[in-house]
Backbone as numpy.savetxt, mean C-alpha at the origin, in Angstrom:
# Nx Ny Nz CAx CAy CAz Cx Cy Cz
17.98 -43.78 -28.97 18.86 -42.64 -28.66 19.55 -42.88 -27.33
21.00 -42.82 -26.90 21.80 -42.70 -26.08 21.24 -42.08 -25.00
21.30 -42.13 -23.61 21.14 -41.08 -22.88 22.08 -40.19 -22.45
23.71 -40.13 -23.26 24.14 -38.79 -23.30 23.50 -37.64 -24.36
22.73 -38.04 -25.55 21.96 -37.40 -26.58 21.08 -36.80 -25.92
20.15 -37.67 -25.11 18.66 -37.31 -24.52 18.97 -35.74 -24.63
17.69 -34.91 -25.06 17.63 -33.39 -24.82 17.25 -33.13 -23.21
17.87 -32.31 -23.02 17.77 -31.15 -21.46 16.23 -31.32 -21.14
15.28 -30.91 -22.13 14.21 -30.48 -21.94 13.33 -31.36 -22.73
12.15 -31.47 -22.36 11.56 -32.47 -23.53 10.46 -31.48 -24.26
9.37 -32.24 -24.76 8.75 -31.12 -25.85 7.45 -30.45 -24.96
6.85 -30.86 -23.85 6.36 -30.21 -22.82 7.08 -29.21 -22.22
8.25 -29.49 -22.00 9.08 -27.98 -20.99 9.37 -27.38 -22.04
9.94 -27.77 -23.31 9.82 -26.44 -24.46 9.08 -25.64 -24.82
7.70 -25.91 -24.18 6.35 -25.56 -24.84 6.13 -24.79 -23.62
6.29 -25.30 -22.79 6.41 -24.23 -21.38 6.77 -22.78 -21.36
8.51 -23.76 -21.74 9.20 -22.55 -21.60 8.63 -21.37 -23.08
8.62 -21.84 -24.39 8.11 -20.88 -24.76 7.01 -20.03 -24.59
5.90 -20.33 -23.97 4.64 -19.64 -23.20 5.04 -18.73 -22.39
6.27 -18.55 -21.45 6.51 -17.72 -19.92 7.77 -16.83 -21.00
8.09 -17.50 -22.12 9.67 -16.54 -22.32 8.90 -14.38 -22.63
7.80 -14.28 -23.37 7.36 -13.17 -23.48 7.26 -12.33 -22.23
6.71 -12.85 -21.32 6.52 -12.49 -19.80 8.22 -12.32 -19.11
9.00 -13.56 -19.22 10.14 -13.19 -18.95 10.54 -12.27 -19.37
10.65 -12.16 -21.02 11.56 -10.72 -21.56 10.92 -9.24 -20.88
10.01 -9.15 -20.86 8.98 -7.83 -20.06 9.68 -7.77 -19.19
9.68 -8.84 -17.81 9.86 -8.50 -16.60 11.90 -8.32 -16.46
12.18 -8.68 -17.09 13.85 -8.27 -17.50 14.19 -6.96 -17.66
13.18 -6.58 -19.08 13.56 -5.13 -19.50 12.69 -4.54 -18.42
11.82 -4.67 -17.68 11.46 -3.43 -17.61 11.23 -3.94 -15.75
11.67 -4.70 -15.12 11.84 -4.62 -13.86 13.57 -5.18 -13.64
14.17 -6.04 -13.82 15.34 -6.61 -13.70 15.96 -5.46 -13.83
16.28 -5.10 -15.58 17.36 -4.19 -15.87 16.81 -2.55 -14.93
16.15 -2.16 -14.90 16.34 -0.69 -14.05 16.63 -0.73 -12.97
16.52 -2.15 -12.14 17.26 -2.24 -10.71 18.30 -1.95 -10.71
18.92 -3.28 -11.78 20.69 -3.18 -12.06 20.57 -1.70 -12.06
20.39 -0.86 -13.32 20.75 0.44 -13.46 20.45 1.80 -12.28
19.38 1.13 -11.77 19.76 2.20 -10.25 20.99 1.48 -9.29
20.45 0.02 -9.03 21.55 -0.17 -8.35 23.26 0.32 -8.94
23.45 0.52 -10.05 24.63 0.99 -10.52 25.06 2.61 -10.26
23.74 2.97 -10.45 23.96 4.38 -9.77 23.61 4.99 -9.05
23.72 3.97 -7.73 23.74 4.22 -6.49 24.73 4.71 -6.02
25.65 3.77 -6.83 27.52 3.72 -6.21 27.95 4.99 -6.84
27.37 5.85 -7.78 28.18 6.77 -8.34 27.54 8.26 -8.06
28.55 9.12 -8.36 28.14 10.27 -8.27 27.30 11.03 -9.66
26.27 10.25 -9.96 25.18 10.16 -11.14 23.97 11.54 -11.06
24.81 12.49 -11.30 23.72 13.64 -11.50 23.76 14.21 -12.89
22.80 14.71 -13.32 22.20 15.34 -14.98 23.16 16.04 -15.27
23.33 17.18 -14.09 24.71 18.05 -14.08 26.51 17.54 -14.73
26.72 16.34 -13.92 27.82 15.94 -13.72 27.61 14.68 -14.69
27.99 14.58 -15.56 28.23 13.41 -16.61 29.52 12.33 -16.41
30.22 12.69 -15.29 31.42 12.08 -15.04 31.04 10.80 -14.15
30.11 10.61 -13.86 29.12 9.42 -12.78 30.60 8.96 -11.94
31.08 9.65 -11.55 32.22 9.17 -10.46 31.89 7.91 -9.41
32.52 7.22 -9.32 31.84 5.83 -8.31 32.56 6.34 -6.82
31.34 6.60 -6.20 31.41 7.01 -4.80 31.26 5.84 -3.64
31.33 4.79 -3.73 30.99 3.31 -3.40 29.91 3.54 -2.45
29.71 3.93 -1.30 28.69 3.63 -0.30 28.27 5.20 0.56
29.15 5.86 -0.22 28.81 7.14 0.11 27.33 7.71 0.53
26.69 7.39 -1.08 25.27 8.07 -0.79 24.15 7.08 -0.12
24.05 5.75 0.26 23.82 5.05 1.48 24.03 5.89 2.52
25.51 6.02 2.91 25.74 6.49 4.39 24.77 7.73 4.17
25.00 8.56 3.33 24.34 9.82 3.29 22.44 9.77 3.32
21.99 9.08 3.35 20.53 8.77 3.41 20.45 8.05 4.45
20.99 7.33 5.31 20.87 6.46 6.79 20.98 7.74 7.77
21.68 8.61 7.47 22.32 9.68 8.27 21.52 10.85 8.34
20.31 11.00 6.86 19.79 12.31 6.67 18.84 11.87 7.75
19.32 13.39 8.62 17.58 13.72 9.99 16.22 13.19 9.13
16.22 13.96 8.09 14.89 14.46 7.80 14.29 13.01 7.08
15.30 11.89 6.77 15.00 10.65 6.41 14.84 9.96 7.55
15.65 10.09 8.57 15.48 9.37 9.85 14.03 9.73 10.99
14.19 11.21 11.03 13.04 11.65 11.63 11.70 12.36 11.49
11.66 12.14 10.21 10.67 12.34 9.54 10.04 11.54 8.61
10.97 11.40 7.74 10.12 10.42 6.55 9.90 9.19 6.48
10.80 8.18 7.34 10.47 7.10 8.01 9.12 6.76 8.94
9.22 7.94 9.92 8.10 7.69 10.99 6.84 7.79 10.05
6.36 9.48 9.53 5.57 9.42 8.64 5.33 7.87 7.74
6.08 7.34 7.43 5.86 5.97 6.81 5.13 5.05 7.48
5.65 5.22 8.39 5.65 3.75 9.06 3.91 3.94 9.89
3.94 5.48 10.27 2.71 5.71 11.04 1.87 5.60 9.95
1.99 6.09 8.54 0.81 5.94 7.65 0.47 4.77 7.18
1.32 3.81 7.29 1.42 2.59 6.60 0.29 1.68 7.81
0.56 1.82 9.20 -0.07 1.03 10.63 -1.47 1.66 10.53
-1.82 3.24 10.10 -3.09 3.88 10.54 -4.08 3.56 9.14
-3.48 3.58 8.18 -4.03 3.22 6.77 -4.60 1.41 6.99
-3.27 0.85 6.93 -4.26 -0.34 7.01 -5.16 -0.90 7.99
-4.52 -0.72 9.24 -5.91 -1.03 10.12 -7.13 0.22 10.10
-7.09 1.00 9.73 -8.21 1.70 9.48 -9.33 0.97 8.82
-8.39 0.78 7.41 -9.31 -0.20 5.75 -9.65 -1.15 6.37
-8.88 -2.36 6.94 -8.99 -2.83 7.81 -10.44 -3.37 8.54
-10.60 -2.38 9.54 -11.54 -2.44 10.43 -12.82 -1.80 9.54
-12.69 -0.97 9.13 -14.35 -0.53 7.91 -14.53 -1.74 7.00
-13.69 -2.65 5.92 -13.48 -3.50 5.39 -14.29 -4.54 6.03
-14.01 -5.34 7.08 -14.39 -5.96 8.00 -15.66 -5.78 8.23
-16.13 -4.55 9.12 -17.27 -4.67 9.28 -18.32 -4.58 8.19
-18.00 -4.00 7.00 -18.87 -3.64 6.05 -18.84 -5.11 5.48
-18.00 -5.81 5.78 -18.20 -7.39 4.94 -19.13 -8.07 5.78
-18.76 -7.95 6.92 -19.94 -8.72 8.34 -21.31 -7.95 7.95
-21.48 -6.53 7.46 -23.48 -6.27 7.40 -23.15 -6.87 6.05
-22.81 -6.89 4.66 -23.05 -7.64 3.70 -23.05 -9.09 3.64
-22.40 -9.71 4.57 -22.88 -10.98 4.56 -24.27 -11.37 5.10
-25.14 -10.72 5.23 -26.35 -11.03 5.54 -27.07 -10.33 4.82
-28.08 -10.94 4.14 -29.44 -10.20 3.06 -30.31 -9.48 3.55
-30.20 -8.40 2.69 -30.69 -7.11 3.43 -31.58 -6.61 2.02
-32.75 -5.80 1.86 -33.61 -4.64 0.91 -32.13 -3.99 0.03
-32.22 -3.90 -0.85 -31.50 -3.52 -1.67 -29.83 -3.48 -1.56
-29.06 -5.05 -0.98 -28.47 -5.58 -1.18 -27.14 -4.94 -2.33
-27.43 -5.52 -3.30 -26.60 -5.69 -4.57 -26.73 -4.13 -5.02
-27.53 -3.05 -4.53 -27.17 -1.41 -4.91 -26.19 -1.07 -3.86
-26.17 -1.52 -2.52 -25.13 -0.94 -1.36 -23.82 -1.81 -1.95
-23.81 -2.90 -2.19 -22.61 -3.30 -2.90 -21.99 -2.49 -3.99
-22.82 -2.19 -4.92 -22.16 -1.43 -6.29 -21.53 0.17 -5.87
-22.57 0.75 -4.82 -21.69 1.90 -4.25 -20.85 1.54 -3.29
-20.53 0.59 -2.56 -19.30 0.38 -1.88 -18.12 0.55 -2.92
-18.43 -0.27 -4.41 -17.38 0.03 -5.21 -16.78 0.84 -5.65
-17.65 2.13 -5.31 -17.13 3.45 -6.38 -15.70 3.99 -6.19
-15.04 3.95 -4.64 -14.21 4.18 -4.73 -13.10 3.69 -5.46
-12.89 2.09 -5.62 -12.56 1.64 -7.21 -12.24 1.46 -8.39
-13.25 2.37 -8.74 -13.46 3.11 -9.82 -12.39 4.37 -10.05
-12.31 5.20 -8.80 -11.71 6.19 -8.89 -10.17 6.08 -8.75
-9.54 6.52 -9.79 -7.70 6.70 -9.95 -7.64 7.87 -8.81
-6.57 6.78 -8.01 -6.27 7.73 -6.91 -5.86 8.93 -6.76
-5.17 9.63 -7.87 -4.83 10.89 -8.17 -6.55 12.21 -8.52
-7.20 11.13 -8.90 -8.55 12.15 -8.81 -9.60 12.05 -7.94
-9.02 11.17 -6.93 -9.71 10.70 -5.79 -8.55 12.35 -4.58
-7.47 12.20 -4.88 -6.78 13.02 -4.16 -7.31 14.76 -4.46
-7.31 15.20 -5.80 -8.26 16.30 -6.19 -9.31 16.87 -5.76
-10.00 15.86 -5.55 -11.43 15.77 -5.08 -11.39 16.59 -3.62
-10.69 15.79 -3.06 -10.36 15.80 -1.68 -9.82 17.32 -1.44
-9.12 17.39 -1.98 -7.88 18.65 -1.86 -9.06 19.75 -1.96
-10.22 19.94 -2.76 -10.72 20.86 -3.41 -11.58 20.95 -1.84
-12.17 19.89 -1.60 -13.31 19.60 -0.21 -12.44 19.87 0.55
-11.28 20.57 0.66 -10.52 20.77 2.32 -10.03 22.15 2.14
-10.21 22.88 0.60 -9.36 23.78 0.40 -10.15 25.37 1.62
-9.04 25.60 1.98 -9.54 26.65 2.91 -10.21 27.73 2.95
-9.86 28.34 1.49 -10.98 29.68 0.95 -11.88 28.86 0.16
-12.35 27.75 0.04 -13.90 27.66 -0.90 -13.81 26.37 -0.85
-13.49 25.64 -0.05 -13.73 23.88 0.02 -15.19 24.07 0.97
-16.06 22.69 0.93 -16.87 22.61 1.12 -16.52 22.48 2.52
-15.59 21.59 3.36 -16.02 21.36 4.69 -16.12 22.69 5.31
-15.01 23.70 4.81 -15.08 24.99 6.11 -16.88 25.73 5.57
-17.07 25.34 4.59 -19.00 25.96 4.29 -19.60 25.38 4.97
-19.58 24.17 5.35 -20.30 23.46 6.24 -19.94 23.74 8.03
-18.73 24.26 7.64 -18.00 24.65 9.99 -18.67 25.75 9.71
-18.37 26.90 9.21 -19.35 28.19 8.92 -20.64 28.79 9.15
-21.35 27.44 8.52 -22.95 27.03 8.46 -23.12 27.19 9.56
-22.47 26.18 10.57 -23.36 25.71 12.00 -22.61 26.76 13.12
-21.59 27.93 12.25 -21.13 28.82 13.40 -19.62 28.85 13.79
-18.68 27.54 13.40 -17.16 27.57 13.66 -16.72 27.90 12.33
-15.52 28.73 13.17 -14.39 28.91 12.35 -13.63 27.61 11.04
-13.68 28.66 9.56 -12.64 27.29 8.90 -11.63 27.30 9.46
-10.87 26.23 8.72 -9.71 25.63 9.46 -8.81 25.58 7.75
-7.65 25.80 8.25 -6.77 25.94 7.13 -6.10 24.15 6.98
-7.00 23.39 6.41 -6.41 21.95 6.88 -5.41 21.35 5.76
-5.05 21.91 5.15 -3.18 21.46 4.42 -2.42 22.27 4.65
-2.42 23.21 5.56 -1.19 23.84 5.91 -0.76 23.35 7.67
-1.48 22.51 8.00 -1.53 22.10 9.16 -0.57 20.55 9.12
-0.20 20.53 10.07 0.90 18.98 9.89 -0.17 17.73 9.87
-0.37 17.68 11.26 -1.46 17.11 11.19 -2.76 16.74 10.93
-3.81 17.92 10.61 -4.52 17.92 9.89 -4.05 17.19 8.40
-3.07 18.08 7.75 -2.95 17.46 6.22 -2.47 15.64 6.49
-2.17 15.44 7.43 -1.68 13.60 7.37 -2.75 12.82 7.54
-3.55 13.65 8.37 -4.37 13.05 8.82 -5.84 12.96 7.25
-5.35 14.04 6.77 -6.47 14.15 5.32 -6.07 13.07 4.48
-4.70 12.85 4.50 -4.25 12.13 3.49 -4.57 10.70 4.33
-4.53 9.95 5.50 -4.75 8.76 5.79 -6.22 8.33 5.54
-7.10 9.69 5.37 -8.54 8.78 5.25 -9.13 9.13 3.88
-8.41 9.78 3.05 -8.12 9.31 1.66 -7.67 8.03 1.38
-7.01 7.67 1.96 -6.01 6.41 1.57 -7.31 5.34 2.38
-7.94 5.56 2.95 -8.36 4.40 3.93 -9.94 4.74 3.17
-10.44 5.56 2.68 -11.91 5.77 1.48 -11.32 4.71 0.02
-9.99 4.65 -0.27 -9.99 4.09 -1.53 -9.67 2.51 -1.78
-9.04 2.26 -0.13 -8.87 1.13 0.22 -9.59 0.43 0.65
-10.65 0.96 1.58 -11.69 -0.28 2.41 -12.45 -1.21 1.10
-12.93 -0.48 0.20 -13.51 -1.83 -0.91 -12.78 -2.83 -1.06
-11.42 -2.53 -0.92 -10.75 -4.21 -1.41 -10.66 -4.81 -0.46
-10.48 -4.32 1.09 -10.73 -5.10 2.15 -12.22 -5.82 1.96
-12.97 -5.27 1.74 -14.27 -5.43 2.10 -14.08 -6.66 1.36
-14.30 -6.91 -0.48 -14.70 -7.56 -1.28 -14.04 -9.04 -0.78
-12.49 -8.96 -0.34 -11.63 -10.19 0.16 -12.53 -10.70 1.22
-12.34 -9.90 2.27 -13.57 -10.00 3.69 -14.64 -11.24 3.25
-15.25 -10.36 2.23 -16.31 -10.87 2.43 -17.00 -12.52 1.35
-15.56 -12.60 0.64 -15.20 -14.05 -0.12 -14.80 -14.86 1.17
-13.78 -14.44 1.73 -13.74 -15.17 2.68 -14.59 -15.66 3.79
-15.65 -14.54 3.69 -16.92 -14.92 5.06 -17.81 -15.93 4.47
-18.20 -15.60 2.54 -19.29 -16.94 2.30 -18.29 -17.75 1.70
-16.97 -18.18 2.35 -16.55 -19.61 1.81 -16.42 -20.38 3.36
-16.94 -19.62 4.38 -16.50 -20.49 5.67 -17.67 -21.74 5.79
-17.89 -22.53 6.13 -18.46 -23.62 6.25 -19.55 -22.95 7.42
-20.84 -23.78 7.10 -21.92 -23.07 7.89 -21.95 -23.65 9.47
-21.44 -25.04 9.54 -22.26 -26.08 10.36 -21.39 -25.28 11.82
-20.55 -25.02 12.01 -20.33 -24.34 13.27 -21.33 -22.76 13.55
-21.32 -22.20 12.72 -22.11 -21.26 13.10 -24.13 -21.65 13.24
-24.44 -22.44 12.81 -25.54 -23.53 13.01 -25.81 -24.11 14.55
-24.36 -24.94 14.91 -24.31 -25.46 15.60 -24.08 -24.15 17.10
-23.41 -23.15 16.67 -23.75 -21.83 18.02 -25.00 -21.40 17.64
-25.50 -21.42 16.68 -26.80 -20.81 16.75 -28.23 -21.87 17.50
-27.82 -22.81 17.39 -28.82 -23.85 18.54 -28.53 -23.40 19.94
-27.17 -23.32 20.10 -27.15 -22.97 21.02 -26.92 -21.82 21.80
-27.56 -21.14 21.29 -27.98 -19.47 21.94 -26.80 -18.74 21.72
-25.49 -19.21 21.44 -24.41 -18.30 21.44 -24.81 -16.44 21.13
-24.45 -16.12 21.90 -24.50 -14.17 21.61 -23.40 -13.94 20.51
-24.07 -13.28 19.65 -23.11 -12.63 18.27 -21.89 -12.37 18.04
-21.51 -11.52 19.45 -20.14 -11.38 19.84 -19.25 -12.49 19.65
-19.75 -13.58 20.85 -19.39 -15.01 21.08 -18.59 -15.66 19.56
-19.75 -15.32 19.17 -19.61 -16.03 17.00 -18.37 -15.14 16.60
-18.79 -14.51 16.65 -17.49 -13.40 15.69 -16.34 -13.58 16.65
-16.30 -13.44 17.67 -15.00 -13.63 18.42 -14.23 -15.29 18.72
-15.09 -16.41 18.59 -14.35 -17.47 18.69 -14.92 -18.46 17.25
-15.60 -17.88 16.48 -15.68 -18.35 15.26 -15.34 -17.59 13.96
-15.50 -16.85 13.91 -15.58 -15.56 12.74 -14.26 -15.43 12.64
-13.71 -14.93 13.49 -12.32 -14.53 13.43 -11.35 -15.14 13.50
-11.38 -16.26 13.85 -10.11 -17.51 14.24 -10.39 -18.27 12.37
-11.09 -18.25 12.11 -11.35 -19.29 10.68 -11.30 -18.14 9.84
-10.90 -16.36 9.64 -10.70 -15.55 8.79 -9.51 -15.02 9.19
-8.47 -15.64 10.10 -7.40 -14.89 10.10 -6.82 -14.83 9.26
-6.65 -16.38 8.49 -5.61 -16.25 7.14 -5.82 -15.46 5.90
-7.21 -15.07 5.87 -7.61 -13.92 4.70 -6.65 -12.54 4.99
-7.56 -12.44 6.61 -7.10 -11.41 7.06 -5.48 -10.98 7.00
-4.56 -11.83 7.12 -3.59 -11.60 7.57 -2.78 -11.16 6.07
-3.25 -12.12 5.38 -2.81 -12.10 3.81 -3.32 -10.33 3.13
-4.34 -10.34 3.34 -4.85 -8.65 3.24 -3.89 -7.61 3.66
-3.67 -8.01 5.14 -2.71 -6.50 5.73 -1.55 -7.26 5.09
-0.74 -8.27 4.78 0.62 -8.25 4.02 0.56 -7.40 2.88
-0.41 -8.17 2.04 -0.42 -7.31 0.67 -0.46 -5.52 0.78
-1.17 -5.37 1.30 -1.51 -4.19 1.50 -0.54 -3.40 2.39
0.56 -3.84 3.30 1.28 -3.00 4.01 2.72 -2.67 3.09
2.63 -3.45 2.32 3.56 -3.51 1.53 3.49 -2.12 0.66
2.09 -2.50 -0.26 1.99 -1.34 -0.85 1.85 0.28 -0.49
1.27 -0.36 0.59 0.98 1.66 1.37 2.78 1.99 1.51
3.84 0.96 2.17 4.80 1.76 2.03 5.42 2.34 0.93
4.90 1.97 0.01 5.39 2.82 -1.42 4.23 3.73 -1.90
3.33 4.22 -1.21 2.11 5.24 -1.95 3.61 6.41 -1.91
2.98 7.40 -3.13 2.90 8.07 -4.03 2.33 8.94 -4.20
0.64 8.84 -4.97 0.27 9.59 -6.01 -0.45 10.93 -4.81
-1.12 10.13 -3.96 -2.52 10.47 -3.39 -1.53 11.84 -2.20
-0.29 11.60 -1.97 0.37 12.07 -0.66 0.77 13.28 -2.00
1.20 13.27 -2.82 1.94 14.12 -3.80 0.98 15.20 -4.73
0.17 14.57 -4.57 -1.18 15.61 -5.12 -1.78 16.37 -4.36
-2.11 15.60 -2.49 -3.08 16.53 -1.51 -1.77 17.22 -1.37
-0.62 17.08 -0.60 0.44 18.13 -0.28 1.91 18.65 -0.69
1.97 17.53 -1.64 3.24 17.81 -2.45 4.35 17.50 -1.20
4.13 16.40 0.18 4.80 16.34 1.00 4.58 17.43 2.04
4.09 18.58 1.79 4.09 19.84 3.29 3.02 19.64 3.64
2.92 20.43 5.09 3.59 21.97 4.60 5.06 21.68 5.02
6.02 22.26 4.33 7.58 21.94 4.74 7.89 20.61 3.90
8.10 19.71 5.10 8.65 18.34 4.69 7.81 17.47 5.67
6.88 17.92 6.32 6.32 17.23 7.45 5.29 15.98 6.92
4.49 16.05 6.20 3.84 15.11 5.28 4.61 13.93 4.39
6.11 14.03 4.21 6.50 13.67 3.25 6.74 12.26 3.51
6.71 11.12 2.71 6.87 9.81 2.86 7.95 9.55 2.23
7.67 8.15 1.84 9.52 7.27 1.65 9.04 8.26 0.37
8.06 7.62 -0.62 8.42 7.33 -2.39 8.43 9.21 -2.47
8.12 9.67 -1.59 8.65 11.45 -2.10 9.72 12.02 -1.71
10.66 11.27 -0.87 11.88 11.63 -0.49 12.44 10.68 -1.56
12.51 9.86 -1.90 13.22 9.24 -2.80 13.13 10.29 -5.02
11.75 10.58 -4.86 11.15 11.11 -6.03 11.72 12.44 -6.29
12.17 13.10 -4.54 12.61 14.76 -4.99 13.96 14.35 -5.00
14.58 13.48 -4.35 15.82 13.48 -4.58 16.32 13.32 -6.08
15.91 12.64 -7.17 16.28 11.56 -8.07 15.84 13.00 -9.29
14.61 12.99 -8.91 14.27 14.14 -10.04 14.31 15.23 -9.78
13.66 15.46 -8.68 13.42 17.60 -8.81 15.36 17.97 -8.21
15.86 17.55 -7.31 17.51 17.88 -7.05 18.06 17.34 -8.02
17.85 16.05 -8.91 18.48 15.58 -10.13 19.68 15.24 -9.70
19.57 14.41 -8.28 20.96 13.51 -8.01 20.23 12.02 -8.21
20.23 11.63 -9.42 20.19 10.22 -10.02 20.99 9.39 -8.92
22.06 9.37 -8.08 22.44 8.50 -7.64 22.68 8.42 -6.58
22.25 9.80 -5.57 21.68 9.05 -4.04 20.58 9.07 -4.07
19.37 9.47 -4.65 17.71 8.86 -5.48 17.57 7.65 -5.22
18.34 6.96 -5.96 18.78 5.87 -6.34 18.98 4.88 -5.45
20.16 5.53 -3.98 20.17 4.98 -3.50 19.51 4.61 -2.00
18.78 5.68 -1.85 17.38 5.80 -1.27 16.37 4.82 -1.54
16.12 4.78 -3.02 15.13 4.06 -3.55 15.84 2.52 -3.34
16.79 2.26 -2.98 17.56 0.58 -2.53 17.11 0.89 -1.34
17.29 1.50 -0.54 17.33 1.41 1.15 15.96 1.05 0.97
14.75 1.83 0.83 13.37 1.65 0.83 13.08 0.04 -0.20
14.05 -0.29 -0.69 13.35 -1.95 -1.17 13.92 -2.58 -0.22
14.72 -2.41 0.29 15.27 -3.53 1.39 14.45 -3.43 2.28
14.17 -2.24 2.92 13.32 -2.26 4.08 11.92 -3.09 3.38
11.45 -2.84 2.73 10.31 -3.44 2.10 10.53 -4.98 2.22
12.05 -5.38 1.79 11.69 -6.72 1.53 12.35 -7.57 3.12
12.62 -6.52 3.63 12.86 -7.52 5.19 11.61 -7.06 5.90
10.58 -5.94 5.88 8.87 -6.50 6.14 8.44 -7.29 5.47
8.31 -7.59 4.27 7.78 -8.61 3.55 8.08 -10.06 3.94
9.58 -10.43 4.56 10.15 -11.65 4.74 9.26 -11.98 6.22
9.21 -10.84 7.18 8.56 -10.85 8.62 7.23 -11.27 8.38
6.30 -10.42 7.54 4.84 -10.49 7.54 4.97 -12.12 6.72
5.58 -12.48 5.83 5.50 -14.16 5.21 5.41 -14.92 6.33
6.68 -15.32 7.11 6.53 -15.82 8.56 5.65 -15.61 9.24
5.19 -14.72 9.53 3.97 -14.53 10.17 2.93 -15.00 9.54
2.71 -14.74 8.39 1.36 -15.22 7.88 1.56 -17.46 8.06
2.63 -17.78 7.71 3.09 -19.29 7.39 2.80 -19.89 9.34
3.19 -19.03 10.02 2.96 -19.20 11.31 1.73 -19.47 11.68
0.95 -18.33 11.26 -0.75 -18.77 11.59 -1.88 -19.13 10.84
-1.05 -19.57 9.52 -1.91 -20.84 9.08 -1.05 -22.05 9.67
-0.38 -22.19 10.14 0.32 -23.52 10.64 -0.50 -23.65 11.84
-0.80 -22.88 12.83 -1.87 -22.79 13.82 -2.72 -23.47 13.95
């Protein structure tokens, strides 16, 4: 056969390619094409109301860069829940991987309840919560009561309710810190920590110039993944407060969620929900560099 005949592909990359094409078609229909289609009606004036989807070009951009309550509120709220959430998980994650890496009396039962949170869909993990804070018959104000203080009305409070919702978020998260943590602690090689342990090194010493310099790259890979996702939580912020009291609670994915559905402007929703992937994907591009930086280290 000629080598203008030769096929493109031979019968290995055909076989390839047919294995990934199912996965391709999925991720087309059902991530590709709804971008296009928000991104399309971003540009227009795309509400349920108005069937005329008028193309407004950059209108509802400017109009979401510009909204206060996106600028001075729902951003910060982001950004503060996104920094207090993960280093919270974080730091419990961590340490709960440092006492499990050492064998302890019933071991493998403190593991299985570390998991439970896990287990629990964050929306009934948020319930839970809501019910334990509720002000006429939640358990914590039975317990302030008990010992003599006043309840506390804690979701009608700004801070209180953010603050309910960050250690929700940081109860459902520390297991996956932990479990990474702590793959990464029994894959480190023993003979340096051996070799400080002959020599009297103090614990601290270990964890601070061994422990931690040979788990940064877990570590670092953890808070990427994970900062990523907290900036798009959802369920857990929308169930304890529905965003209030007001708008003070409210994050990106519920300023984007009331816009699109409950006001039913499909197309500055829309284009909200672009601003919040970009921002996402120019942290994502920062935290990559960073992470490529200190494994290059």
């Amino acid at each position: 056969m000629s080598a203008s005949r030769r096929p493109m592909f031979g019968e290995q990359q055909r076989f390839m390619l047919l294995l990934i094409a199912p996965a391709a078609l999925l991720m087309l229909l059902f991530q590709v094409l709804p971008i296009v289609i928000g991104a399309n009606a971003s540009f227009r004036d795309w509400a349920l109301y108005n069937p005329k989807k008028t193309w407004v070009g950059l209108a509802h951009y400017h109009s979401v860069i510009t909204d206060p309550a996106f600028l001075y509120v729902v951003l910060p709220n982001t950004f503060i829940f996104m920094v207090v959430s993960v280093l919270g998980a974080l730091v419990t994650g961590l340490a709960l991987a440092l006492l499990l890496n050492r064998p302890f009396p019933a071991q493998k039962i403190v593991q299985t309840i570390l998991l439970v949170p896990l287990m629990v869909a964050p929306v009934v993990a948020a319930i839970m919560i809501r019910w334990i804070f509720n002000d006429q018959f939640g358990i914590a104000n039975v317990v302030l009561e008990a010992i003599g203080l006043d309840g506390q009305p804690w979701l009608v409070q700004r801070w209180s309710a953010f603050s309910i919702i960050v250690l929700t978020d940081i109860w459902l998260w520390t297991p996956w810190f932990t479990l990474l943590l702590l793959a990464g602690l029994q894959s480190l090689p023993r003979e340096p920590f051996e070799a400080a342990a002959i020599d009297g090194t103090s614990a601290w010493r270990v964890f601070r110039y061994l422990t931690l310099p040979m788990l940064r790259p877990v570590i670092v890979v953890c808070v990427v993944i994970r900062a990523i996702d907290a900036f798009r939580t959802f369920d857990i912020v929308w169930t304890l407060t529905g965003g209030g009291p007001g708008r003070s609670t409210e994050l990106f994915s519920l300023y984007a969620y009331v816009l699109a559905f409950l006001n039913l402007d499909l197309g500055r929703g829309s284009a909200a929900a672009i601003v919040g992937g970009l921002i996402i994907l120019v942290l994502g591009v920062v935290m990559y560099r960073l992470v490529d930086r200190i494994a290059r280290a």
